[in-house]
Amino acid sequence: MNPMNNNMKHKQELPTARKIRRSCSRELYRTRKKINKWIAPELVEKADELYFKKVALNLLWIVENGSNRKLLADWWDENVCPEIAELWSVDPPLLAKAFRDSFGG
């Protein structure tokens, strides 16, 4: 046992940009399936890019709270949902519920 590495065991590494982009895209894909509405591919790409930028700007906080799905879903409701709802012409409460159902928060 090495006492020097004891505190490193629980430290989370930051994900790569590729992992973040894929996770954001996957979460929005699942959300789109829950709202059951066709969304144009260019709007999907814009939403993916918007979500990726928001996550990248708050990456440290998101990694720290990565195990708390409810807190992450609350963050999504406040910071991401209104802009994507406007982009996709969807009610924000409907989009927020679809995200929570698919994300698990």
Short mmCIF file of C-alpha atoms in Angstrom, two decimals, residues 2-98:
data_model
loop_
_atom_site.label_atom_id
_atom_site.label_comp_id
_atom_site.label_asym_id
_atom_site.label_seq_id
_atom_site.Cartn_x
_atom_site.Cartn_y
_atom_site.Cartn_z
CA ASN A 2 1.35 3.38 -0.99
CA PRO A 3 0.07 6.19 1.27
CA MET A 4 1.07 8.83 -1.30
CA ASN A 5 -1.52 7.60 -3.80
CA ASN A 6 -4.34 7.37 -1.26
CA ASN A 7 -5.95 10.69 -2.17
CA MET A 8 -5.53 10.06 -5.92
CA LYS A 9 -7.84 7.05 -5.79
CA HIS A 10 -10.98 9.18 -5.63
CA LYS A 11 -9.90 11.99 -7.92
CA GLN A 12 -11.88 12.09 -11.15
CA GLU A 13 -10.03 12.67 -14.39
CA LEU A 14 -11.44 15.22 -16.80
CA PRO A 15 -13.06 13.62 -19.85
CA THR A 16 -11.71 14.28 -23.32
CA ALA A 17 -13.54 16.58 -25.72
CA ARG A 18 -14.58 13.53 -27.75
CA LYS A 19 -16.18 11.85 -24.72
CA ILE A 20 -18.01 15.06 -23.81
CA ARG A 21 -19.29 15.55 -27.35
CA ARG A 22 -20.48 11.94 -27.62
CA SER A 23 -22.18 12.05 -24.21
CA CYS A 24 -23.97 15.30 -25.00
CA SER A 25 -25.12 13.95 -28.35
CA ARG A 26 -26.32 10.69 -26.78
CA GLU A 27 -28.25 12.50 -24.03
CA LEU A 28 -29.98 14.78 -26.54
CA TYR A 29 -30.78 11.79 -28.78
CA ARG A 30 -32.54 10.05 -25.90
CA THR A 31 -34.35 13.26 -25.03
CA ARG A 32 -35.55 13.69 -28.63
CA LYS A 33 -36.94 10.16 -28.57
CA LYS A 34 -38.93 10.98 -25.41
CA ILE A 35 -40.52 14.15 -26.84
CA ASN A 36 -41.61 12.17 -29.90
CA LYS A 37 -41.29 15.07 -32.36
CA TRP A 38 -39.30 15.27 -35.57
CA ILE A 39 -36.48 17.79 -35.37
CA ALA A 40 -34.49 18.88 -38.42
CA PRO A 41 -30.92 17.55 -38.52
CA GLU A 42 -29.41 21.06 -38.64
CA LEU A 43 -31.30 21.97 -35.45
CA VAL A 44 -30.05 18.79 -33.82
CA GLU A 45 -26.47 19.75 -34.72
CA LYS A 46 -26.95 23.26 -33.32
CA ALA A 47 -28.35 21.86 -30.09
CA ASP A 48 -25.48 19.37 -29.80
CA GLU A 49 -22.96 22.19 -30.23
CA LEU A 50 -24.77 24.43 -27.75
CA TYR A 51 -24.94 21.67 -25.14
CA PHE A 52 -21.27 20.79 -25.68
CA LYS A 53 -20.23 24.42 -25.14
CA LYS A 54 -22.29 24.72 -21.96
CA VAL A 55 -20.77 21.52 -20.57
CA ALA A 56 -17.24 22.60 -21.52
CA LEU A 57 -17.71 25.93 -19.73
CA ASN A 58 -18.88 24.17 -16.55
CA LEU A 59 -16.73 21.07 -16.84
CA LEU A 60 -15.06 21.20 -13.42
CA TRP A 61 -18.39 21.56 -11.61
CA ILE A 62 -19.96 18.79 -13.70
CA VAL A 63 -17.09 16.39 -13.00
CA GLU A 64 -17.23 17.16 -9.26
CA ASN A 65 -20.96 16.43 -9.19
CA GLY A 66 -20.90 13.61 -11.73
CA SER A 67 -22.45 11.08 -9.36
CA ASN A 68 -25.42 13.32 -8.49
CA ARG A 69 -27.80 12.92 -11.43
CA LYS A 70 -30.52 15.06 -9.84
CA LEU A 71 -28.15 18.01 -9.41
CA LEU A 72 -26.90 17.64 -12.99
CA ALA A 73 -30.49 17.50 -14.29
CA ASP A 74 -31.30 20.65 -12.28
CA TRP A 75 -28.28 22.36 -13.86
CA TRP A 76 -29.48 21.26 -17.31
CA ASP A 77 -32.97 22.65 -16.62
CA GLU A 78 -31.56 26.06 -15.67
CA ASN A 79 -28.71 26.45 -18.16
CA VAL A 80 -29.42 24.39 -21.26
CA CYS A 81 -33.14 23.59 -21.50
CA PRO A 82 -34.52 27.09 -22.28
CA GLU A 83 -32.20 27.63 -25.24
CA ILE A 84 -32.71 24.18 -26.75
CA ALA A 85 -36.48 24.40 -26.21
CA GLU A 86 -36.52 27.68 -28.14
CA LEU A 87 -34.30 26.23 -30.86
CA TRP A 88 -36.49 23.14 -31.26
CA SER A 89 -39.83 24.98 -30.73
CA VAL A 90 -40.76 22.76 -27.79
CA ASP A 91 -42.27 23.67 -24.43
CA PRO A 92 -39.44 23.94 -21.87
CA PRO A 93 -41.31 21.89 -19.21
CA LEU A 94 -41.89 19.11 -21.75
CA LEU A 95 -38.23 19.13 -22.79
CA ALA A 96 -37.08 19.19 -19.15
CA LYS A 97 -39.28 16.21 -18.30
CA ALA A 98 -38.06 14.29 -21.34
#
